[in-house]
Amino acid sequence: MADIWLPNLLTNTPQEGYELAVKLSRAAVRITQSNPAVRNDLRAVYEKDAEALIATAAVVATNFQTVAAANNYWRN
Amino acid sequence: MADIWLPNLLTNTPQEGYELAVKLSRAAVRITQSNPAVRNDLRAVYEKDAEALIATAAVVATNFQTVAAANNYWRN
Amino acid sequence: MADIWLPNLLTNTPQEGYELAVKLSRAAVRITQSNPAVRNDLRAVYEKDAEALIATAAVVATNFQTVAAANNYWRN
Amino acid sequence: MADIWLPNLLTNTPQEGYELAVKLSRAAVRITQSNPAVRNDLRAVYEKDAEALIATAAVVATNFQTVAAANNYWRN
Amino acid sequence: MADIWLPNLLTNTPQEGYELAVKLSRAAVRITQSNPAVRNDLRAVYEKDAEALIATAAVVATNFQTVAAANNYWRN
Amino acid sequence: MADIWLPNLLTNTPQEGYELAVKLSRAAVRITQSNPAVRNDLRAVYEKDAEALIATAAVVATNFQTVAAANNYWRN
């Protein structure tokens, strides 16, 4: 992963910030399991598994906290 | 998801903030599983599963932290 | 849920804040599973399940962080 | 639970703060399962269950964050 | 546990802070299961269980947040 | 682990900060299970287990919160 995939945490809107939180969540999976074919197989399983989907939502929520704080909650 | 579903994190009251936290929690599931029919099937399962409901409450709690901080806890 | 159940996050004491955290935790379950009879059935199960009780305590702890911060930790 | 069990979040030392975090963690269980006999039965199970013990440690860690922040990390 | 095991949260370096976070994580297990023989038996199980190890890492991460904040992230 | 593996929490970019969060997450596993052969065996299992991968992502997300705050979100 020599390429730049996370240049900064600032986004224009909360919605873009949420999308960045999703990206951050997926990055950890990609770093731990670098084989795209295996990730695709796993995805076919967990996207139909309620507990896995909720666990994914928990990761996104934690990353959204970080992105939202970085953007000062888009208050200004 | 080209439409705007998260214009900002500010709400008038804590209760509206809580509702936004619920919306944020569901957004992650919707982004990961984009098929509404599959989501409905999963929902029929997890809404009767105590552990899944508690896990959902954990996600909402994390998102509510973010929304509450964004609103400066509706102190003013 | 048109009624007002969360007018604000301020409480007089930490203990009242803790009770509010419990209320916030239950609200997510109530919003996800709106049928009180189903909730009662589930409660009969999870209140005798150690893992579910600990998971509930985790949700309360997260919500208590929010309430405590909102009240500036009842320092003043 | 009409008695006062949480008068404030301030403690003299980090160690007392950690003990308060343990107390906060147990309070959620006590509020959800008010029957002491059932709690004792459950305790006999989870205190020998590695996953339950680790889940308990997670709750204590979250509550310790709150108590430590309330005490300004006992810096002064 | 009458002895002093947590005199303060300040450490000289991030790495010592991380070690303190590990210590805090183990303290909750020790307080909940005070029998060292039982803890040793459990440890033999969970140190070979991927999910338990990841759950342990989650607890350490939460405690490291607290220690890092207490030390102002060792910025100065 | 007498060597220095965590000299500080500052990084030049968010991406390097994310890599540090991954490193912090693995450190807890390494400290709990010090045998590299056992860790390799476990890794072969969990890198093909969707729930374990998501749990790993949760740990990274928590550690990234800490690193991001330490770096003041790389705002300056």
Coordinates of N, CA, C and O in Angstrom, one line a residue, chain E residues 12-19 22 26 43-44 46-69 72-75, chain F residues 1-10 23-29 31-33 38 42 45-46 49 51-53 55-56 59 61-63 65-66 69-72:
Chain E
N12 N 6.7 8.2 31.3 CA 7.7 9.0 30.6 C 7.6 8.9 29.0 O 7.9 9.8 28.3
T13 N 7.1 7.8 28.6 CA 7.1 7.6 27.1 C 5.7 6.9 26.7 O 5.1 6.3 27.5
P14 N 5.4 7.0 25.4 CA 4.2 6.3 24.9 C 4.2 4.8 25.2 O 3.2 4.2 25.5
Q15 N 5.4 4.3 25.0 CA 5.6 2.8 25.2 C 5.3 2.4 26.6 O 4.6 1.4 26.8
E16 N 5.8 3.2 27.6 CA 5.4 2.9 29.0 C 3.9 3.1 29.2 O 3.3 2.4 30.0
G17 N 3.4 4.1 28.5 CA 1.9 4.3 28.6 C 1.1 3.1 28.0 O 0.1 2.7 28.6
Y18 N 1.7 2.5 27.0 CA 1.0 1.3 26.4 C 1.1 0.2 27.4 O 0.1 -0.6 27.6
E19 N 2.2 0.0 28.1 CA 2.4 -1.0 29.1 C 1.4 -0.8 30.2 O 0.8 -1.8 30.8
V22 N -2.0 -2.0 29.2 CA -2.1 -3.5 29.3 C -2.4 -3.8 30.8 O -3.2 -4.7 31.1
R26 N -5.6 -5.8 32.4 CA -5.6 -7.1 33.2 C -6.2 -6.9 34.6 O -6.7 -7.8 35.2
R43 N -6.3 -18.2 30.9 CA -5.3 -17.7 30.0 C -4.8 -18.7 29.0 O -4.6 -18.4 27.8
A44 N -4.6 -19.9 29.5 CA -4.1 -21.0 28.6 C -5.1 -21.2 27.4 O -4.7 -21.5 26.3
Y46 N -7.5 -18.6 26.3 CA -7.7 -17.4 25.4 C -6.5 -17.0 24.7 O -6.6 -16.3 23.6
E47 N -5.3 -17.4 25.1 CA -4.1 -16.9 24.4 C -3.9 -17.7 23.1 O -3.1 -17.4 22.3
K48 N -4.8 -18.7 22.9 CA -4.8 -19.5 21.7 C -6.1 -19.3 20.9 O -6.4 -20.0 20.0
D49 N -6.9 -18.3 21.3 CA -8.2 -18.0 20.7 C -8.1 -16.7 20.0 O -8.0 -15.6 20.7
A50 N -8.2 -16.7 18.7 CA -8.0 -15.4 17.9 C -9.0 -14.3 18.4 O -8.7 -13.2 18.6
E51 N -10.3 -14.7 18.5 CA -11.3 -13.8 18.9 C -11.1 -13.2 20.3 O -11.2 -12.0 20.5
A52 N -10.6 -14.0 21.2 CA -10.3 -13.5 22.5 C -9.1 -12.6 22.5 O -9.1 -11.5 23.2
L53 N -8.1 -12.9 21.7 CA -7.0 -12.0 21.6 C -7.3 -10.6 21.0 O -6.9 -9.6 21.5
I54 N -8.2 -10.7 20.0 CA -8.6 -9.4 19.4 C -9.5 -8.6 20.4 O -9.4 -7.4 20.6
A55 N -10.3 -9.3 21.2 CA -11.1 -8.6 22.2 C -10.2 -8.0 23.3 O -10.5 -6.9 23.8
T56 N -9.1 -8.7 23.6 CA -8.2 -8.2 24.6 C -7.5 -6.9 24.0 O -7.4 -5.9 24.7
A57 N -7.2 -6.9 22.7 CA -6.6 -5.8 22.1 C -7.6 -4.6 22.1 O -7.1 -3.4 22.2
A58 N -8.9 -4.9 22.0 CA -9.8 -3.8 22.1 C -9.8 -3.1 23.4 O -9.9 -1.9 23.6
V59 N -9.7 -3.9 24.5 CA -9.7 -3.4 25.8 C -8.4 -2.5 26.0 O -8.4 -1.4 26.6
V60 N -7.3 -3.0 25.6 CA -6.0 -2.3 25.7 C -6.1 -1.0 24.9 O -5.7 0.1 25.4
A61 N -6.8 -1.0 23.8 CA -6.9 0.2 23.0 C -7.7 1.3 23.7 O -7.4 2.5 23.7
T62 N -8.8 0.8 24.4 CA -9.6 1.8 25.1 C -8.8 2.4 26.3 O -8.8 3.6 26.6
N63 N -8.1 1.5 27.0 CA -7.3 2.0 28.1 C -6.1 2.9 27.7 O -5.8 3.9 28.3
F64 N -5.6 2.6 26.5 CA -4.5 3.4 26.0 C -5.0 4.8 25.6 O -4.3 5.8 25.8
Q65 N -6.3 4.9 25.2 CA -6.9 6.3 25.0 C -6.8 7.1 26.2 O -6.5 8.3 26.2
T66 N -7.2 6.4 27.3 CA -7.2 7.1 28.6 C -5.8 7.6 29.1 O -5.6 8.7 29.4
V67 N -4.9 6.6 29.0 CA -3.5 6.9 29.4 C -2.9 8.0 28.5 O -2.2 8.9 29.0
A68 N -3.1 7.9 27.2 CA -2.6 8.9 26.3 C -3.1 10.3 26.5 O -2.4 11.3 26.5
A69 N -4.4 10.4 26.8 CA -5.0 11.7 27.1 C -4.4 12.2 28.4 O -4.1 13.4 28.5
N72 N -1.3 13.9 27.9 CA -1.4 14.9 26.8 C -0.6 14.4 25.6 O 0.0 15.2 24.9
Y73 N -0.8 13.1 25.3 CA -0.2 12.4 24.2 C 1.3 12.6 24.1 O 1.9 12.5 23.0
W74 N 2.0 12.8 25.2 CA 3.4 12.9 25.3 C 3.9 13.9 24.3 O 5.0 13.8 23.7
R75 N 3.1 15.0 24.1 CA 3.5 16.0 23.0 C 4.6 16.9 23.5 O 5.4 17.3 22.7
Chain F
M1 N 10.1 -7.5 25.6 CA 10.0 -6.4 24.7 C 10.8 -5.2 25.2 O 10.2 -4.1 25.5
A2 N 12.1 -5.4 25.4 CA 12.9 -4.3 25.9 C 13.2 -3.2 24.9 O 13.6 -2.1 25.2
D3 N 13.1 -3.6 23.6 CA 13.4 -2.6 22.6 C 12.3 -1.5 22.5 O 11.2 -1.7 23.0
I4 N 12.7 -0.4 21.8 CA 11.7 0.7 21.7 C 10.9 0.5 20.4 O 11.5 0.5 19.3
W5 N 9.7 0.3 20.6 CA 8.8 0.1 19.4 C 7.8 1.2 19.2 O 7.1 1.3 18.2
L6 N 7.7 2.1 20.3 CA 6.7 3.2 20.2 C 7.3 4.4 20.8 O 7.0 4.9 21.9
P7 N 8.2 5.0 20.0 CA 8.9 6.2 20.5 C 8.0 7.4 20.7 O 8.1 8.2 21.6
N8 N 7.0 7.6 19.8 CA 6.0 8.7 20.0 C 4.8 8.5 19.1 O 4.8 7.5 18.3
L9 N 3.8 9.3 19.3 CA 2.6 9.1 18.6 C 2.4 10.0 17.4 O 1.4 10.0 16.7
L10 N 3.4 10.8 17.1 CA 3.3 11.8 16.1 C 3.7 11.2 14.7 O 4.7 10.5 14.6
K23 N -0.3 -0.9 13.9 CA 0.8 -1.4 14.7 C 0.5 -1.5 16.2 O 0.8 -2.5 16.9
L24 N -0.2 -0.5 16.7 CA -0.7 -0.5 18.1 C -1.6 -1.6 18.4 O -1.6 -2.3 19.4
S25 N -2.5 -1.9 17.4 CA -3.5 -3.0 17.5 C -2.8 -4.3 17.6 O -3.2 -5.2 18.4
R26 N -1.8 -4.5 16.8 CA -1.0 -5.8 16.8 C -0.2 -6.0 18.0 O 0.0 -7.1 18.5
A27 N 0.3 -4.8 18.6 CA 1.1 -4.9 19.8 C 0.4 -5.6 20.9 O 1.0 -6.4 21.7
A28 N -0.9 -5.4 21.1 CA -1.6 -6.0 22.2 C -1.7 -7.5 22.1 O -1.6 -8.3 23.0
V29 N -1.9 -7.9 20.8 CA -1.9 -9.4 20.6 C -0.5 -10.0 20.8 O -0.4 -11.0 21.5
I31 N 1.8 -8.9 22.8 CA 2.1 -8.9 24.3 C 1.4 -10.0 25.0 O 1.9 -10.7 25.8
T32 N 0.1 -10.3 24.5 CA -0.7 -11.3 25.2 C -0.2 -12.7 24.7 O -0.2 -13.7 25.5
Q33 N 0.1 -12.9 23.5 CA 0.6 -14.2 22.9 C 2.0 -13.9 22.3 O 2.1 -13.5 21.2
V38 N 2.5 -19.5 17.3 CA 1.1 -19.5 17.6 C 0.4 -18.4 17.0 O -0.7 -18.6 16.4
L42 N -2.8 -18.6 14.4 CA -4.1 -17.9 14.6 C -4.4 -16.9 13.5 O -5.5 -16.8 13.0
V45 N -6.1 -18.4 10.6 CA -7.6 -18.6 10.9 C -8.3 -17.3 10.7 O -9.3 -17.1 9.9
Y46 N -7.9 -16.2 11.5 CA -8.8 -15.1 11.6 C -8.8 -14.2 10.3 O -9.7 -13.5 10.1
D49 N -11.8 -15.0 8.5 CA -13.0 -15.0 9.3 C -13.6 -13.6 9.3 O -13.0 -12.7 9.9
E51 N -16.0 -12.1 10.9 CA -16.2 -11.4 12.2 C -14.9 -11.0 12.9 O -14.8 -10.0 13.5
A52 N -13.9 -11.9 12.7 CA -12.6 -11.5 13.3 C -12.0 -10.3 12.6 O -11.4 -9.4 13.3
L53 N -12.2 -10.3 11.3 CA -11.6 -9.1 10.6 C -12.3 -7.8 11.0 O -11.7 -6.8 11.1
A55 N -13.8 -7.3 13.9 CA -13.3 -7.0 15.2 C -11.9 -6.4 15.2 O -11.7 -5.4 16.0
T56 N -11.1 -6.8 14.3 CA -9.8 -6.2 14.1 C -9.9 -4.7 13.7 O -9.2 -3.8 14.2
V59 N -10.7 -2.5 16.6 CA -9.5 -2.1 17.4 C -8.7 -1.0 16.7 O -8.3 -0.1 17.4
A61 N -9.7 1.2 14.7 CA -10.5 2.4 14.7 C -10.3 3.1 16.1 O -10.2 4.3 16.1
T62 N -10.3 2.3 17.1 CA -10.1 2.9 18.5 C -8.7 3.5 18.6 O -8.5 4.6 19.1
N63 N -7.7 2.7 18.1 CA -6.3 3.3 18.2 C -6.1 4.4 17.3 O -5.3 5.4 17.6
Q65 N -8.3 6.7 16.7 CA -8.8 7.9 17.5 C -7.7 8.5 18.3 O -7.5 9.7 18.4
T66 N -6.9 7.6 19.0 CA -5.9 8.1 19.8 C -4.8 8.8 19.0 O -4.3 9.9 19.4
A69 N -6.0 12.2 17.6 CA -6.0 13.2 18.6 C -4.6 13.7 18.9 O -4.4 14.9 19.1
A70 N -3.7 12.7 19.1 CA -2.3 13.1 19.4 C -1.7 14.0 18.4 O -0.9 14.9 18.7
N71 N -2.1 13.8 17.1 CA -1.6 14.7 16.0 C -2.5 15.9 15.7 O -2.3 16.5 14.7
N72 N -3.4 16.1 16.6 CA -4.3 17.2 16.4 C -5.0 17.1 15.0 O -5.2 18.1 14.4

